[in-house]
Amino acid sequence: MSRLFALFVALLLTATTATAQQQYRLRPGDVLRIDILEDSSLNRQEFILPDGRINVPLAGSILAGGRTVSQVQANITTALAPNFAAPPTVFVSVVGLGGSGEAIEQANLIDVYIAGEAANPGKRQIEAGTTLLQFLGEVGGFSRFAAIKRLQLRRPSPQGGEQIFIINYRDIERGAPIKSNIIMKDGDTLVVPQRRLFE
């Protein structure tokens, strides 16, 4: 009897968690897990950018902020459909919440983000004074869809808007001298764009 009760409780908790995820409105900073049953090479974790969008190979830019998981899942399925013989089976789940809970005050750490075609997109806490090159060494590489010749470092400007620095990581790999190694600042977002055809 106790086994049956434990199984019932486990199923109830699973159903409650799934329902909560389906009703939750996604926000910038959240991290989504995307799985495509028909092509596992497209499986990834995607960080929701400050503009509320995510980038999915073959689907492009998808609006996620303010939407539910099921809405995002349906949009990805629709965007991917032309690339498959039949509409693909897409699963989307929330694996990390941005901005939830109390912020931990640590004077020597800053929050930076990596988005797009990174191996592990999301929010990172790094030591103040970390250079861009050091940060690139910490992020775990890029996906096979990454356009590493045109990385974008987006930095919020105190006057509003943002500064954008374009970085050619391929040149760095080849040993090209770095004229000015940028120091990462709190709130920086490194965007790794998707590679174009024949790029």
JSON list of C-alpha atoms in Angstrom, two decimals:
[
{"chain": "A", "resi": 1, "resn": "MET", "atom": "CA", "xyz": [0.00, 0.00, 0.00]},
{"chain": "A", "resi": 2, "resn": "SER", "atom": "CA", "xyz": [2.83, 2.40, 0.85]},
{"chain": "A", "resi": 3, "resn": "ARG", "atom": "CA", "xyz": [4.47, 1.77, -2.56]},
{"chain": "A", "resi": 4, "resn": "LEU", "atom": "CA", "xyz": [1.23, 2.60, -4.32]},
{"chain": "A", "resi": 5, "resn": "PHE", "atom": "CA", "xyz": [0.88, 5.80, -2.27]},
{"chain": "A", "resi": 6, "resn": "ALA", "atom": "CA", "xyz": [4.49, 6.82, -3.03]},
{"chain": "A", "resi": 7, "resn": "LEU", "atom": "CA", "xyz": [3.91, 6.23, -6.76]},
{"chain": "A", "resi": 8, "resn": "PHE", "atom": "CA", "xyz": [0.72, 8.29, -6.62]},
{"chain": "A", "resi": 9, "resn": "VAL", "atom": "CA", "xyz": [2.53, 11.19, -4.88]},
{"chain": "A", "resi": 10, "resn": "ALA", "atom": "CA", "xyz": [5.39, 11.06, -7.42]},
{"chain": "A", "resi": 11, "resn": "LEU", "atom": "CA", "xyz": [2.93, 11.18, -10.34]},
{"chain": "A", "resi": 12, "resn": "LEU", "atom": "CA", "xyz": [1.03, 14.03, -8.72]},
{"chain": "A", "resi": 13, "resn": "LEU", "atom": "CA", "xyz": [4.23, 16.05, -8.19]},
{"chain": "A", "resi": 14, "resn": "THR", "atom": "CA", "xyz": [5.31, 15.44, -11.80]},
{"chain": "A", "resi": 15, "resn": "ALA", "atom": "CA", "xyz": [1.92, 16.53, -13.13]},
{"chain": "A", "resi": 16, "resn": "THR", "atom": "CA", "xyz": [1.96, 19.65, -10.89]},
{"chain": "A", "resi": 17, "resn": "THR", "atom": "CA", "xyz": [5.47, 20.61, -12.07]},
{"chain": "A", "resi": 18, "resn": "ALA", "atom": "CA", "xyz": [4.50, 20.12, -15.73]},
{"chain": "A", "resi": 19, "resn": "THR", "atom": "CA", "xyz": [1.35, 22.22, -15.26]},
{"chain": "A", "resi": 20, "resn": "ALA", "atom": "CA", "xyz": [3.32, 24.98, -13.55]},
{"chain": "A", "resi": 21, "resn": "GLN", "atom": "CA", "xyz": [5.85, 25.04, -16.41]},
{"chain": "A", "resi": 22, "resn": "GLN", "atom": "CA", "xyz": [3.06, 25.25, -19.01]},
{"chain": "A", "resi": 23, "resn": "GLN", "atom": "CA", "xyz": [1.41, 28.23, -17.24]},
{"chain": "A", "resi": 24, "resn": "TYR", "atom": "CA", "xyz": [4.66, 30.10, -16.50]},
{"chain": "A", "resi": 25, "resn": "ARG", "atom": "CA", "xyz": [5.32, 33.19, -18.64]},
{"chain": "A", "resi": 26, "resn": "LEU", "atom": "CA", "xyz": [8.93, 33.13, -19.82]},
{"chain": "A", "resi": 27, "resn": "ARG", "atom": "CA", "xyz": [11.24, 36.06, -19.08]},
{"chain": "A", "resi": 28, "resn": "PRO", "atom": "CA", "xyz": [14.61, 37.29, -20.36]},
{"chain": "A", "resi": 29, "resn": "GLY", "atom": "CA", "xyz": [17.35, 35.45, -18.48]},
{"chain": "A", "resi": 30, "resn": "ASP", "atom": "CA", "xyz": [15.47, 32.14, -18.35]},
{"chain": "A", "resi": 31, "resn": "VAL", "atom": "CA", "xyz": [17.19, 29.11, -19.90]},
{"chain": "A", "resi": 32, "resn": "LEU", "atom": "CA", "xyz": [15.21, 26.70, -22.07]},
{"chain": "A", "resi": 33, "resn": "ARG", "atom": "CA", "xyz": [16.02, 23.12, -23.02]},
{"chain": "A", "resi": 34, "resn": "ILE", "atom": "CA", "xyz": [14.98, 22.37, -26.61]},
{"chain": "A", "resi": 35, "resn": "ASP", "atom": "CA", "xyz": [14.89, 18.79, -27.90]},
{"chain": "A", "resi": 36, "resn": "ILE", "atom": "CA", "xyz": [13.97, 17.79, -31.46]},
{"chain": "A", "resi": 37, "resn": "LEU", "atom": "CA", "xyz": [13.18, 14.08, -31.64]},
{"chain": "A", "resi": 38, "resn": "GLU", "atom": "CA", "xyz": [13.88, 13.77, -35.37]},
{"chain": "A", "resi": 39, "resn": "ASP", "atom": "CA", "xyz": [17.33, 15.46, -35.28]},
{"chain": "A", "resi": 40, "resn": "SER", "atom": "CA", "xyz": [19.28, 15.31, -32.01]},
{"chain": "A", "resi": 41, "resn": "SER", "atom": "CA", "xyz": [22.05, 17.54, -33.47]},
{"chain": "A", "resi": 42, "resn": "LEU", "atom": "CA", "xyz": [19.61, 20.46, -33.02]},
{"chain": "A", "resi": 43, "resn": "ASN", "atom": "CA", "xyz": [19.10, 19.75, -29.29]},
{"chain": "A", "resi": 44, "resn": "ARG", "atom": "CA", "xyz": [20.37, 22.58, -27.12]},
{"chain": "A", "resi": 45, "resn": "GLN", "atom": "CA", "xyz": [19.91, 24.90, -24.18]},
{"chain": "A", "resi": 46, "resn": "GLU", "atom": "CA", "xyz": [18.96, 28.45, -25.14]},
{"chain": "A", "resi": 47, "resn": "PHE", "atom": "CA", "xyz": [19.23, 31.57, -23.01]},
{"chain": "A", "resi": 48, "resn": "ILE", "atom": "CA", "xyz": [16.40, 34.09, -23.51]},
{"chain": "A", "resi": 49, "resn": "LEU", "atom": "CA", "xyz": [18.04, 37.35, -24.56]},
{"chain": "A", "resi": 50, "resn": "PRO", "atom": "CA", "xyz": [17.14, 40.74, -23.05]},
{"chain": "A", "resi": 51, "resn": "ASP", "atom": "CA", "xyz": [14.88, 41.40, -26.07]},
{"chain": "A", "resi": 52, "resn": "GLY", "atom": "CA", "xyz": [12.91, 38.21, -25.22]},
{"chain": "A", "resi": 53, "resn": "ARG", "atom": "CA", "xyz": [14.16, 36.17, -28.17]},
{"chain": "A", "resi": 54, "resn": "ILE", "atom": "CA", "xyz": [16.02, 32.88, -28.62]},
{"chain": "A", "resi": 55, "resn": "ASN", "atom": "CA", "xyz": [17.91, 31.63, -31.69]},
{"chain": "A", "resi": 56, "resn": "VAL", "atom": "CA", "xyz": [17.23, 28.11, -32.96]},
{"chain": "A", "resi": 57, "resn": "PRO", "atom": "CA", "xyz": [19.16, 26.58, -35.89]},
{"chain": "A", "resi": 58, "resn": "LEU", "atom": "CA", "xyz": [17.01, 26.22, -39.02]},
{"chain": "A", "resi": 59, "resn": "ALA", "atom": "CA", "xyz": [14.19, 28.12, -37.26]},
{"chain": "A", "resi": 60, "resn": "GLY", "atom": "CA", "xyz": [15.87, 31.49, -36.71]},
{"chain": "A", "resi": 61, "resn": "SER", "atom": "CA", "xyz": [14.87, 34.01, -34.08]},
{"chain": "A", "resi": 62, "resn": "ILE", "atom": "CA", "xyz": [11.84, 33.00, -31.98]},
{"chain": "A", "resi": 63, "resn": "LEU", "atom": "CA", "xyz": [10.03, 35.28, -29.51]},
{"chain": "A", "resi": 64, "resn": "ALA", "atom": "CA", "xyz": [9.94, 33.57, -26.09]},
{"chain": "A", "resi": 65, "resn": "GLY", "atom": "CA", "xyz": [9.63, 36.40, -23.55]},
{"chain": "A", "resi": 66, "resn": "GLY", "atom": "CA", "xyz": [6.08, 36.78, -22.23]},
{"chain": "A", "resi": 67, "resn": "ARG", "atom": "CA", "xyz": [4.97, 33.48, -23.74]},
{"chain": "A", "resi": 68, "resn": "THR", "atom": "CA", "xyz": [4.33, 30.05, -22.25]},
{"chain": "A", "resi": 69, "resn": "VAL", "atom": "CA", "xyz": [6.48, 27.00, -22.90]},
{"chain": "A", "resi": 70, "resn": "SER", "atom": "CA", "xyz": [3.76, 25.43, -25.06]},
{"chain": "A", "resi": 71, "resn": "GLN", "atom": "CA", "xyz": [3.48, 28.58, -27.20]},
{"chain": "A", "resi": 72, "resn": "VAL", "atom": "CA", "xyz": [7.25, 28.63, -27.79]},
{"chain": "A", "resi": 73, "resn": "GLN", "atom": "CA", "xyz": [7.20, 24.90, -28.54]},
{"chain": "A", "resi": 74, "resn": "ALA", "atom": "CA", "xyz": [4.45, 25.43, -31.16]},
{"chain": "A", "resi": 75, "resn": "ASN", "atom": "CA", "xyz": [6.35, 28.34, -32.75]},
{"chain": "A", "resi": 76, "resn": "ILE", "atom": "CA", "xyz": [9.56, 26.32, -33.03]},
{"chain": "A", "resi": 77, "resn": "THR", "atom": "CA", "xyz": [7.64, 23.38, -34.54]},
{"chain": "A", "resi": 78, "resn": "THR", "atom": "CA", "xyz": [6.05, 25.67, -37.15]},
{"chain": "A", "resi": 79, "resn": "ALA", "atom": "CA", "xyz": [9.37, 27.36, -38.00]},
{"chain": "A", "resi": 80, "resn": "LEU", "atom": "CA", "xyz": [11.19, 24.01, -38.36]},
{"chain": "A", "resi": 81, "resn": "ALA", "atom": "CA", "xyz": [8.43, 22.25, -40.34]},
{"chain": "A", "resi": 82, "resn": "PRO", "atom": "CA", "xyz": [9.69, 23.29, -43.82]},
{"chain": "A", "resi": 83, "resn": "ASN", "atom": "CA", "xyz": [12.99, 21.52, -43.08]},
{"chain": "A", "resi": 84, "resn": "PHE", "atom": "CA", "xyz": [11.35, 18.13, -42.36]},
{"chain": "A", "resi": 85, "resn": "ALA", "atom": "CA", "xyz": [9.13, 15.75, -44.33]},
{"chain": "A", "resi": 86, "resn": "ALA", "atom": "CA", "xyz": [6.55, 15.94, -41.50]},
{"chain": "A", "resi": 87, "resn": "PRO", "atom": "CA", "xyz": [6.29, 18.49, -38.68]},
{"chain": "A", "resi": 88, "resn": "PRO", "atom": "CA", "xyz": [9.04, 17.64, -36.13]},
{"chain": "A", "resi": 89, "resn": "THR", "atom": "CA", "xyz": [8.40, 16.57, -32.55]},
{"chain": "A", "resi": 90, "resn": "VAL", "atom": "CA", "xyz": [9.69, 19.42, -30.38]},
{"chain": "A", "resi": 91, "resn": "PHE", "atom": "CA", "xyz": [9.98, 19.41, -26.59]},
{"chain": "A", "resi": 92, "resn": "VAL", "atom": "CA", "xyz": [10.70, 22.64, -24.68]},
{"chain": "A", "resi": 93, "resn": "SER", "atom": "CA", "xyz": [11.26, 22.87, -20.92]},
{"chain": "A", "resi": 94, "resn": "VAL", "atom": "CA", "xyz": [12.55, 25.49, -18.48]},
{"chain": "A", "resi": 95, "resn": "VAL", "atom": "CA", "xyz": [15.89, 24.49, -16.95]},
{"chain": "A", "resi": 96, "resn": "GLY", "atom": "CA", "xyz": [16.89, 27.80, -15.37]},
{"chain": "A", "resi": 97, "resn": "LEU", "atom": "CA", "xyz": [15.10, 30.89, -14.13]},
{"chain": "A", "resi": 98, "resn": "GLY", "atom": "CA", "xyz": [16.67, 34.28, -14.67]},
{"chain": "A", "resi": 99, "resn": "GLY", "atom": "CA", "xyz": [16.20, 36.88, -11.99]},
{"chain": "A", "resi": 100, "resn": "SER", "atom": "CA", "xyz": [14.42, 34.52, -9.59]},
{"chain": "A", "resi": 101, "resn": "GLY", "atom": "CA", "xyz": [15.25, 34.53, -5.93]},
{"chain": "A", "resi": 102, "resn": "GLU", "atom": "CA", "xyz": [17.46, 36.88, -3.98]},
{"chain": "A", "resi": 103, "resn": "ALA", "atom": "CA", "xyz": [20.55, 38.29, -5.66]},
{"chain": "A", "resi": 104, "resn": "ILE", "atom": "CA", "xyz": [23.70, 37.28, -3.87]},
{"chain": "A", "resi": 105, "resn": "GLU", "atom": "CA", "xyz": [25.89, 40.29, -3.24]},
{"chain": "A", "resi": 106, "resn": "GLN", "atom": "CA", "xyz": [29.49, 39.44, -3.94]},
{"chain": "A", "resi": 107, "resn": "ALA", "atom": "CA", "xyz": [31.68, 42.47, -4.59]},
{"chain": "A", "resi": 108, "resn": "ASN", "atom": "CA", "xyz": [34.25, 40.63, -6.69]},
{"chain": "A", "resi": 109, "resn": "LEU", "atom": "CA", "xyz": [31.75, 38.92, -9.05]},
{"chain": "A", "resi": 110, "resn": "ILE", "atom": "CA", "xyz": [29.86, 40.36, -12.01]},
{"chain": "A", "resi": 111, "resn": "ASP", "atom": "CA", "xyz": [27.01, 38.90, -14.09]},
{"chain": "A", "resi": 112, "resn": "VAL", "atom": "CA", "xyz": [27.60, 38.41, -17.81]},
{"chain": "A", "resi": 113, "resn": "TYR", "atom": "CA", "xyz": [25.66, 36.43, -20.38]},
{"chain": "A", "resi": 114, "resn": "ILE", "atom": "CA", "xyz": [26.40, 34.30, -23.42]},
{"chain": "A", "resi": 115, "resn": "ALA", "atom": "CA", "xyz": [23.68, 33.60, -25.96]},
{"chain": "A", "resi": 116, "resn": "GLY", "atom": "CA", "xyz": [23.16, 32.02, -29.34]},
{"chain": "A", "resi": 117, "resn": "GLU", "atom": "CA", "xyz": [25.40, 29.31, -30.74]},
{"chain": "A", "resi": 118, "resn": "ALA", "atom": "CA", "xyz": [27.46, 28.74, -27.59]},
{"chain": "A", "resi": 119, "resn": "ALA", "atom": "CA", "xyz": [27.99, 25.25, -26.21]},
{"chain": "A", "resi": 120, "resn": "ASN", "atom": "CA", "xyz": [26.51, 26.33, -22.87]},
{"chain": "A", "resi": 121, "resn": "PRO", "atom": "CA", "xyz": [24.50, 29.55, -23.19]},
{"chain": "A", "resi": 122, "resn": "GLY", "atom": "CA", "xyz": [23.25, 31.34, -20.11]},
{"chain": "A", "resi": 123, "resn": "LYS", "atom": "CA", "xyz": [24.22, 33.60, -17.27]},
{"chain": "A", "resi": 124, "resn": "ARG", "atom": "CA", "xyz": [27.73, 33.44, -15.83]},
{"chain": "A", "resi": 125, "resn": "GLN", "atom": "CA", "xyz": [29.24, 34.97, -12.73]},
{"chain": "A", "resi": 126, "resn": "ILE", "atom": "CA", "xyz": [32.86, 35.90, -13.34]},
{"chain": "A", "resi": 127, "resn": "GLU", "atom": "CA", "xyz": [35.48, 37.83, -11.43]},
{"chain": "A", "resi": 128, "resn": "ALA", "atom": "CA", "xyz": [35.63, 41.56, -12.04]},
{"chain": "A", "resi": 129, "resn": "GLY", "atom": "CA", "xyz": [38.59, 42.34, -14.29]},
{"chain": "A", "resi": 130, "resn": "THR", "atom": "CA", "xyz": [38.18, 39.21, -16.47]},
{"chain": "A", "resi": 131, "resn": "THR", "atom": "CA", "xyz": [39.12, 39.95, -20.07]},
{"chain": "A", "resi": 132, "resn": "LEU", "atom": "CA", "xyz": [37.00, 38.98, -23.05]},
{"chain": "A", "resi": 133, "resn": "LEU", "atom": "CA", "xyz": [39.63, 36.45, -24.13]},
{"chain": "A", "resi": 134, "resn": "GLN", "atom": "CA", "xyz": [39.64, 34.86, -20.66]},
{"chain": "A", "resi": 135, "resn": "PHE", "atom": "CA", "xyz": [35.83, 34.72, -20.71]},
{"chain": "A", "resi": 136, "resn": "LEU", "atom": "CA", "xyz": [35.92, 33.02, -24.14]},
{"chain": "A", "resi": 137, "resn": "GLY", "atom": "CA", "xyz": [38.21, 30.43, -22.57]},
{"chain": "A", "resi": 138, "resn": "GLU", "atom": "CA", "xyz": [35.66, 29.74, -19.82]},
{"chain": "A", "resi": 139, "resn": "VAL", "atom": "CA", "xyz": [32.46, 29.37, -21.85]},
{"chain": "A", "resi": 140, "resn": "GLY", "atom": "CA", "xyz": [33.07, 25.83, -23.11]},
{"chain": "A", "resi": 141, "resn": "GLY", "atom": "CA", "xyz": [33.30, 26.46, -26.84]},
{"chain": "A", "resi": 142, "resn": "PHE", "atom": "CA", "xyz": [30.75, 26.96, -29.55]},
{"chain": "A", "resi": 143, "resn": "SER", "atom": "CA", "xyz": [28.16, 24.82, -31.33]},
{"chain": "A", "resi": 144, "resn": "ARG", "atom": "CA", "xyz": [28.85, 23.57, -34.85]},
{"chain": "A", "resi": 145, "resn": "PHE", "atom": "CA", "xyz": [26.46, 26.25, -36.14]},
{"chain": "A", "resi": 146, "resn": "ALA", "atom": "CA", "xyz": [28.49, 29.15, -34.67]},
{"chain": "A", "resi": 147, "resn": "ALA", "atom": "CA", "xyz": [29.66, 32.04, -36.83]},
{"chain": "A", "resi": 148, "resn": "ILE", "atom": "CA", "xyz": [32.86, 32.67, -34.86]},
{"chain": "A", "resi": 149, "resn": "LYS", "atom": "CA", "xyz": [34.11, 35.35, -37.26]},
{"chain": "A", "resi": 150, "resn": "ARG", "atom": "CA", "xyz": [31.42, 37.77, -36.09]},
{"chain": "A", "resi": 151, "resn": "LEU", "atom": "CA", "xyz": [30.87, 37.39, -32.37]},
{"chain": "A", "resi": 152, "resn": "GLN", "atom": "CA", "xyz": [29.08, 40.36, -30.82]},
{"chain": "A", "resi": 153, "resn": "LEU", "atom": "CA", "xyz": [29.80, 41.78, -27.39]},
{"chain": "A", "resi": 154, "resn": "ARG", "atom": "CA", "xyz": [26.80, 43.90, -26.44]},
{"chain": "A", "resi": 155, "resn": "ARG", "atom": "CA", "xyz": [27.33, 46.33, -23.59]},
{"chain": "A", "resi": 156, "resn": "PRO", "atom": "CA", "xyz": [24.55, 48.46, -22.07]},
{"chain": "A", "resi": 157, "resn": "SER", "atom": "CA", "xyz": [25.38, 52.14, -22.31]},
{"chain": "A", "resi": 158, "resn": "PRO", "atom": "CA", "xyz": [24.76, 54.42, -19.30]},
{"chain": "A", "resi": 159, "resn": "GLN", "atom": "CA", "xyz": [23.18, 56.94, -21.69]},
{"chain": "A", "resi": 160, "resn": "GLY", "atom": "CA", "xyz": [20.75, 54.33, -23.01]},
{"chain": "A", "resi": 161, "resn": "GLY", "atom": "CA", "xyz": [21.10, 51.93, -25.92]},
{"chain": "A", "resi": 162, "resn": "GLU", "atom": "CA", "xyz": [24.17, 49.75, -26.15]},
{"chain": "A", "resi": 163, "resn": "GLN", "atom": "CA", "xyz": [27.69, 49.54, -27.51]},
{"chain": "A", "resi": 164, "resn": "ILE", "atom": "CA", "xyz": [28.41, 46.64, -29.87]},
{"chain": "A", "resi": 165, "resn": "PHE", "atom": "CA", "xyz": [31.91, 45.21, -30.37]},
{"chain": "A", "resi": 166, "resn": "ILE", "atom": "CA", "xyz": [32.46, 42.73, -33.24]},
{"chain": "A", "resi": 167, "resn": "ILE", "atom": "CA", "xyz": [35.08, 40.04, -32.51]},
{"chain": "A", "resi": 168, "resn": "ASN", "atom": "CA", "xyz": [36.63, 37.67, -35.06]},
{"chain": "A", "resi": 169, "resn": "TYR", "atom": "CA", "xyz": [37.51, 34.62, -32.95]},
{"chain": "A", "resi": 170, "resn": "ARG", "atom": "CA", "xyz": [38.93, 32.82, -36.00]},
{"chain": "A", "resi": 171, "resn": "ASP", "atom": "CA", "xyz": [41.69, 35.49, -36.21]},
{"chain": "A", "resi": 172, "resn": "ILE", "atom": "CA", "xyz": [42.43, 35.03, -32.50]},
{"chain": "A", "resi": 173, "resn": "GLU", "atom": "CA", "xyz": [42.75, 31.26, -33.04]},
{"chain": "A", "resi": 174, "resn": "ARG", "atom": "CA", "xyz": [45.22, 31.92, -35.85]},
{"chain": "A", "resi": 175, "resn": "GLY", "atom": "CA", "xyz": [47.41, 34.00, -33.54]},
{"chain": "A", "resi": 176, "resn": "ALA", "atom": "CA", "xyz": [46.50, 37.50, -34.70]},
{"chain": "A", "resi": 177, "resn": "PRO", "atom": "CA", "xyz": [47.58, 40.17, -32.20]},
{"chain": "A", "resi": 178, "resn": "ILE", "atom": "CA", "xyz": [44.80, 41.60, -30.03]},
{"chain": "A", "resi": 179, "resn": "LYS", "atom": "CA", "xyz": [44.88, 45.38, -30.26]},
{"chain": "A", "resi": 180, "resn": "SER", "atom": "CA", "xyz": [42.73, 45.93, -27.19]},
{"chain": "A", "resi": 181, "resn": "ASN", "atom": "CA", "xyz": [41.61, 43.05, -24.99]},
{"chain": "A", "resi": 182, "resn": "ILE", "atom": "CA", "xyz": [38.26, 44.21, -23.66]},
{"chain": "A", "resi": 183, "resn": "ILE", "atom": "CA", "xyz": [37.56, 43.90, -19.92]},
{"chain": "A", "resi": 184, "resn": "MET", "atom": "CA", "xyz": [34.14, 42.33, -19.29]},
{"chain": "A", "resi": 185, "resn": "LYS", "atom": "CA", "xyz": [31.66, 44.54, -17.43]},
{"chain": "A", "resi": 186, "resn": "ASP", "atom": "CA", "xyz": [28.54, 43.74, -15.43]},
{"chain": "A", "resi": 187, "resn": "GLY", "atom": "CA", "xyz": [25.58, 43.17, -17.79]},
{"chain": "A", "resi": 188, "resn": "ASP", "atom": "CA", "xyz": [27.66, 42.36, -20.89]},
{"chain": "A", "resi": 189, "resn": "THR", "atom": "CA", "xyz": [26.11, 39.87, -23.32]},
{"chain": "A", "resi": 190, "resn": "LEU", "atom": "CA", "xyz": [28.25, 37.89, -25.75]},
{"chain": "A", "resi": 191, "resn": "VAL", "atom": "CA", "xyz": [26.10, 36.88, -28.73]},
{"chain": "A", "resi": 192, "resn": "VAL", "atom": "CA", "xyz": [27.30, 34.01, -30.92]},
{"chain": "A", "resi": 193, "resn": "PRO", "atom": "CA", "xyz": [25.37, 34.32, -34.21]},
{"chain": "A", "resi": 194, "resn": "GLN", "atom": "CA", "xyz": [24.26, 31.39, -36.33]},
{"chain": "A", "resi": 195, "resn": "ARG", "atom": "CA", "xyz": [26.47, 30.61, -39.33]},
{"chain": "A", "resi": 196, "resn": "ARG", "atom": "CA", "xyz": [25.05, 31.51, -42.75]},
{"chain": "A", "resi": 197, "resn": "LEU", "atom": "CA", "xyz": [25.03, 29.13, -45.68]},
{"chain": "A", "resi": 198, "resn": "PHE", "atom": "CA", "xyz": [28.59, 28.77, -47.10]},
{"chain": "A", "resi": 199, "resn": "GLU", "atom": "CA", "xyz": [30.08, 30.84, -44.27]}
]
